[in-house]
Amino acid sequence: MLGGRLAAALGAARDGAAGIESFAHLLGSRRVGPRGVALALPEVCEGCAALLAALGSLSAAVRDGFVEAGDAAAADAACAALDHASVEVARLTDELSRAAAGAAPGRSAPRGAGRGGPERGIDARQRLALEASVRRAARELSGSLRLSELVMATLDLRPTPLDLIDVLRNWSAVAADGRPVVTISVASSDGRANEVDGDVRAVSGLLELAVGMVSAAGVASPHLSVSRLPDGRSTVRIAEQSARDAAPAVALDVVVRDGGERAVAVARVVARRARIELAEGTGGRAVTMTF
């Protein structure tokens, strides 16, 4: 189990991220007028300040947790993701503060002005720009928290029997706003190769990150092949499909969440801590995991 301090900081960060996501939905709702947006801005700014504090507390708790575990590299990987989130929240806080200063509601419309009377707030163009910025921050926060949580999960690994195809199916069912979707083909030469022992959070997270890595390297439709080695271990290779690859047994549409340097660093740390061999091909166009 995560320590109480770490769990509390993570909960506060999640709550803050949810607040930004909610504000993105408010901005996208045409039922909320300019005055409603203007009234919400100061509260959202306060929420961003609280979120920055929560991210700082979470980073410190993560650092201390992995110091106790004797793994500074894991702390570095998780904190790099949290630092990125903090930079994004600080950017958004500054933008929201400027919007709030320029859109503060003035006096009420004169009596008799009716629905056509003046209404202070932000105009349509500003609102669209603000919505795009808030949605960007929400996506970056979601990705950064996802990466840091994946590293944190390795403090409490819980191996269980898993079926890799089932793990992939469950992952493909999870939507993510504004993120690219790719179709992966999955082939398994031996049904027994699908059966591995591992922590579902680590295995699922590594599969996601591996697809993101090869996608970022330019592989448009990754092919995932599962096979069994002579020593009984299972291996998963994600790369571009070749002519000699067997016809896919499963085709899945999956959301690509992360594929940058922070994600690669997290993948390496999680694989090492979960005792999963991770090999990266030249140029990042292939990733192999051995269980």
XYZ file of N, CA and C in Angstrom, residues 158-278:
363
model
N 2.027 -6.161 -7.155
C 1.177 -7.289 -6.753
C 1.029 -8.256 -7.933
N 1.989 -9.152 -8.140
C 1.924 -10.072 -9.288
C 0.741 -11.028 -9.180
N 0.056 -11.208 -10.302
C -1.047 -12.158 -10.414
C -0.986 -12.790 -11.797
N -1.655 -13.939 -12.009
C -1.711 -14.519 -13.358
C -2.509 -13.594 -14.289
N -1.952 -13.296 -15.453
C -2.588 -12.396 -16.409
C -2.654 -13.036 -17.787
N -3.657 -12.640 -18.547
C -3.724 -12.987 -19.963
C -3.455 -11.701 -20.733
N -2.384 -11.670 -21.508
C -1.983 -10.442 -22.177
C -3.055 -9.915 -23.128
N -3.772 -10.791 -23.790
C -4.827 -10.358 -24.710
C -5.943 -9.660 -23.937
N -6.297 -10.219 -22.774
C -7.320 -9.566 -21.946
C -6.841 -8.190 -21.480
N -5.566 -8.090 -21.107
C -5.013 -6.802 -20.678
C -5.127 -5.786 -21.807
N -4.824 -6.220 -23.026
C -4.904 -5.325 -24.183
C -6.337 -4.899 -24.455
N -7.261 -5.839 -24.348
C -8.671 -5.498 -24.596
C -9.167 -4.468 -23.580
N -8.816 -4.662 -22.317
C -9.247 -3.716 -21.280
C -8.655 -2.329 -21.521
N -7.406 -2.300 -21.948
C -6.755 -1.026 -22.219
C -7.444 -0.322 -23.386
N -7.795 -1.059 -24.426
C -8.363 -0.434 -25.619
C -9.728 0.182 -25.359
N -10.361 -0.221 -24.248
C -11.699 0.298 -23.945
C -11.653 1.656 -23.257
N -10.454 2.121 -22.892
C -10.320 3.362 -22.136
C -10.125 4.525 -23.103
N -11.050 5.474 -23.072
C -10.949 6.641 -23.959
C -10.152 7.746 -23.281
N -9.615 8.657 -24.086
C -8.894 9.814 -23.558
C -9.127 10.983 -24.483
N -9.649 12.059 -23.917
C -10.033 13.226 -24.715
C -8.827 13.844 -25.415
N -8.958 14.031 -26.731
C -7.958 14.765 -27.489
C -6.681 14.025 -27.775
N -6.618 12.741 -27.507
C -5.388 11.986 -27.770
C -5.541 11.132 -29.031
N -4.428 10.939 -29.770
C -4.522 10.171 -31.013
C -4.855 8.709 -30.763
N -5.520 8.115 -31.723
C -5.889 6.703 -31.652
C -5.199 5.972 -32.800
N -4.586 4.824 -32.494
C -3.984 3.994 -33.529
C -4.594 2.600 -33.460
N -4.536 1.897 -34.573
C -4.994 0.512 -34.608
C -3.780 -0.398 -34.513
N -3.772 -1.270 -33.521
C -2.689 -2.244 -33.417
C -3.230 -3.615 -33.771
N -2.435 -4.384 -34.487
C -2.797 -5.766 -34.777
C -2.038 -6.656 -33.802
N -2.712 -7.660 -33.301
C -2.149 -8.532 -32.274
C -2.157 -9.966 -32.775
N -1.027 -10.623 -32.725
C -0.928 -12.021 -33.139
C -0.234 -12.818 -32.046
N -0.726 -14.014 -31.791
C -0.130 -14.887 -30.785
C 0.077 -16.269 -31.401
N 1.323 -16.704 -31.409
C 1.635 -17.998 -32.019
C 1.343 -19.161 -31.092
N 1.171 -18.882 -29.814
C 0.967 -19.935 -28.820
C 0.110 -19.355 -27.702
N -1.081 -19.926 -27.501
C -1.982 -19.405 -26.483
C -1.359 -19.365 -25.107
N -0.451 -20.295 -24.829
C 0.199 -20.310 -23.519
C 1.098 -19.095 -23.328
N 1.571 -18.537 -24.442
C 2.450 -17.373 -24.342
C 1.705 -16.158 -23.805
N 0.385 -16.152 -23.934
C -0.410 -15.028 -23.430
C -0.462 -15.000 -21.916
N -0.161 -16.137 -21.289
C -0.309 -16.265 -19.845
C 0.992 -15.911 -19.143
N 0.978 -14.830 -18.386
C 2.166 -14.384 -17.669
C 1.784 -14.050 -16.237
N 2.782 -13.975 -15.375
C 2.585 -13.481 -14.014
C 3.151 -12.064 -13.940
N 2.351 -11.147 -13.450
C 2.834 -9.773 -13.348
C 1.807 -8.876 -12.693
N 2.241 -7.699 -12.318
C 1.340 -6.692 -11.765
C 0.583 -6.061 -12.928
N -0.740 -6.094 -12.877
C -1.526 -5.632 -14.022
C -1.264 -4.157 -14.323
N -0.996 -3.350 -13.292
C -0.727 -1.927 -13.533
C 0.578 -1.758 -14.301
N 1.609 -2.510 -13.899
C 2.902 -2.402 -14.569
C 2.840 -2.947 -15.992
N 2.192 -4.103 -16.163
C 2.128 -4.727 -17.492
C 1.306 -3.868 -18.446
N 0.130 -3.450 -18.006
C -0.717 -2.618 -18.845
C -0.024 -1.302 -19.186
N 0.594 -0.684 -18.176
C 1.276 0.578 -18.403
C 2.433 0.439 -19.380
N 3.201 -0.650 -19.255
C 4.320 -0.854 -20.169
C 3.850 -1.081 -21.601
N 2.766 -1.821 -21.769
C 2.228 -2.024 -23.110
C 1.804 -0.693 -23.729
N 1.140 0.141 -22.938
C 0.736 1.461 -23.423
C 1.949 2.290 -23.834
N 2.943 2.322 -22.959
C 4.113 3.139 -23.241
C 4.889 2.617 -24.444
N 4.966 1.305 -24.584
C 5.693 0.729 -25.723
C 5.028 1.091 -27.042
N 3.695 1.028 -27.082
C 2.983 1.438 -28.303
C 3.214 2.923 -28.570
N 3.198 3.735 -27.511
C 3.472 5.153 -27.675
C 4.879 5.418 -28.183
N 5.845 4.621 -27.717
C 7.233 4.794 -28.143
C 7.409 4.511 -29.635
N 6.856 3.395 -30.103
C 7.032 3.066 -31.522
C 6.193 3.995 -32.396
N 5.049 4.443 -31.886
C 4.234 5.393 -32.643
C 4.971 6.720 -32.799
N 5.611 7.170 -31.715
C 6.378 8.410 -31.767
C 7.554 8.304 -32.718
N 8.048 7.079 -32.912
C 9.172 6.866 -33.828
C 8.728 6.789 -35.283
N 7.399 6.838 -35.526
C 6.912 6.870 -36.898
C 6.195 5.631 -37.374
N 5.960 4.654 -36.497
C 5.221 3.446 -36.882
C 3.735 3.756 -36.782
N 3.064 3.825 -37.918
C 1.674 4.294 -37.949
C 0.692 3.265 -37.405
N 0.895 1.994 -37.730
C -0.021 0.929 -37.284
C 0.810 -0.195 -36.670
N 1.129 -0.093 -35.387
C 2.013 -1.077 -34.756
C 1.435 -2.499 -34.790
N 2.335 -3.464 -34.898
C 1.970 -4.879 -34.847
C 2.553 -5.460 -33.566
N 1.723 -6.124 -32.794
C 2.152 -6.717 -31.531
C 2.097 -8.229 -31.652
N 3.228 -8.871 -31.478
C 3.287 -10.333 -31.569
C 3.727 -10.918 -30.236
N 3.010 -11.951 -29.816
C 3.299 -12.629 -28.549
C 3.782 -14.036 -28.870
N 4.910 -14.422 -28.295
C 5.451 -15.767 -28.555
C 6.100 -16.313 -27.294
N 6.391 -17.596 -27.342
C 6.972 -18.268 -26.181
C 8.410 -18.666 -26.502
N 9.322 -18.338 -25.605
C 10.723 -18.683 -25.782
C 10.984 -20.119 -25.353
N 12.086 -20.741 -25.816
C 12.395 -22.123 -25.420
C 12.513 -22.310 -23.912
N 12.901 -21.241 -23.192
C 13.043 -21.376 -21.734
C 11.721 -21.208 -20.992
N 10.606 -21.056 -21.749
C 9.284 -20.961 -21.137
C 8.801 -19.554 -20.895
N 9.668 -18.560 -21.072
C 9.237 -17.175 -20.878
C 8.438 -16.695 -22.088
N 7.635 -15.671 -21.858
C 6.853 -15.070 -22.940
C 7.501 -13.770 -23.380
N 7.421 -13.496 -24.666
C 7.990 -12.257 -25.187
C 6.960 -11.529 -26.043
N 6.943 -10.223 -25.926
C 6.043 -9.371 -26.699
C 6.907 -8.419 -27.519
N 6.676 -8.419 -28.821
C 7.417 -7.504 -29.692
C 6.429 -6.564 -30.367
N 6.690 -5.252 -30.280
C 5.833 -4.241 -30.890
C 6.666 -3.503 -31.931
N 6.248 -3.597 -33.174
C 6.999 -2.997 -34.270
C 6.090 -2.885 -35.483
N 6.652 -2.432 -36.589
C 5.907 -2.386 -37.838
C 5.692 -3.802 -38.343
N 4.513 -4.087 -38.882
C 4.215 -5.434 -39.364
C 5.012 -5.723 -40.630
N 5.598 -6.923 -40.674
C 6.349 -7.332 -41.859
C 5.553 -8.358 -42.646
N 6.005 -8.638 -43.847
C 5.282 -9.564 -44.724
C 5.221 -10.967 -44.138
N 6.200 -11.336 -43.336
C 6.230 -12.705 -42.803
C 5.432 -12.865 -41.511
N 4.925 -11.743 -40.976
C 4.115 -11.833 -39.758
C 2.801 -12.533 -40.046
N 2.352 -13.324 -39.080
C 1.084 -14.041 -39.250
C -0.079 -13.052 -39.264
N -1.199 -13.484 -39.843
C -2.387 -12.635 -39.852
C -2.794 -12.341 -38.410
N -3.196 -11.108 -38.118
C -3.531 -10.755 -36.728
C -4.746 -11.510 -36.216
N -4.635 -11.954 -34.971
C -5.775 -12.617 -34.339
C -6.746 -11.587 -33.793
N -6.242 -10.434 -33.442
C -7.056 -9.380 -32.847
C -6.602 -8.037 -33.418
N -7.544 -7.161 -33.706
C -7.217 -5.788 -34.099
C -7.900 -4.854 -33.116
N -7.130 -3.961 -32.509
C -7.664 -3.095 -31.461
C -7.336 -1.636 -31.751
N -8.313 -0.776 -31.519
C -8.074 0.664 -31.565
C -7.684 1.104 -30.161
N -6.518 1.725 -30.037
C -6.027 2.114 -28.722
C -5.616 3.579 -28.729
N -5.718 4.190 -27.574
C -5.332 5.585 -27.400
C -3.844 5.651 -27.101
N -3.132 6.505 -27.827
C -1.712 6.719 -27.574
C -1.579 7.861 -26.573
N -1.124 7.553 -25.380
C -1.062 8.560 -24.324
C 0.282 9.275 -24.293
N 1.373 8.522 -24.319
C 2.688 9.128 -24.134
C 3.723 8.440 -25.019
N 4.685 9.201 -25.493
C 5.745 8.616 -26.300
C 7.030 9.426 -26.265
N 7.124 10.426 -25.393
C 8.297 11.286 -25.322
C 9.358 10.754 -24.386
N 10.355 11.606 -24.104
C 11.489 11.185 -23.284
C 11.065 10.808 -21.868
N 10.124 11.562 -21.299
C 9.668 11.231 -19.944
C 9.023 9.854 -19.918
N 8.240 9.537 -20.951
C 7.577 8.239 -21.005
C 8.597 7.110 -21.151
N 9.621 7.330 -21.965
C 10.657 6.303 -22.146
C 11.391 6.056 -20.828
N 11.709 7.133 -20.112
C 12.391 6.977 -18.820
C 11.533 6.191 -17.842
N 10.233 6.474 -17.825
C 9.308 5.745 -16.948
C 9.231 4.282 -17.353
N 9.151 4.013 -18.650
C 9.075 2.619 -19.119
C 10.299 1.828 -18.655
N 11.457 2.413 -18.760
C 12.684 1.707 -18.351
C 12.684 1.413 -16.857
N 12.261 2.402 -16.070
C 12.239 2.226 -14.614
C 11.219 1.165 -14.207
N 10.010 1.256 -14.769
C 8.953 0.308 -14.406
C 9.347 -1.107 -14.804
N 9.909 -1.280 -15.989
C 10.329 -2.611 -16.428
C 11.385 -3.177 -15.488
N 12.354 -2.357 -15.126
C 13.416 -2.838 -14.230
C 12.850 -3.239 -12.875
N 11.976 -2.409 -12.320
C 11.453 -2.701 -10.990
C 10.485 -3.887 -11.015
N 9.797 -4.083 -12.140
C 8.864 -5.202 -12.260
C 9.539 -6.467 -12.775
N 10.852 -6.404 -12.992
C 11.641 -7.532 -13.488
C 11.140 -8.020 -14.860
N 10.876 -7.065 -15.723
C 10.497 -7.350 -17.103
C 11.610 -6.814 -17.996
N 12.177 -7.675 -18.835
C 13.248 -7.233 -19.726
C 12.662 -6.348 -20.828
N 13.245 -5.168 -21.014
C 12.769 -4.219 -22.014
C 13.924 -3.910 -22.962
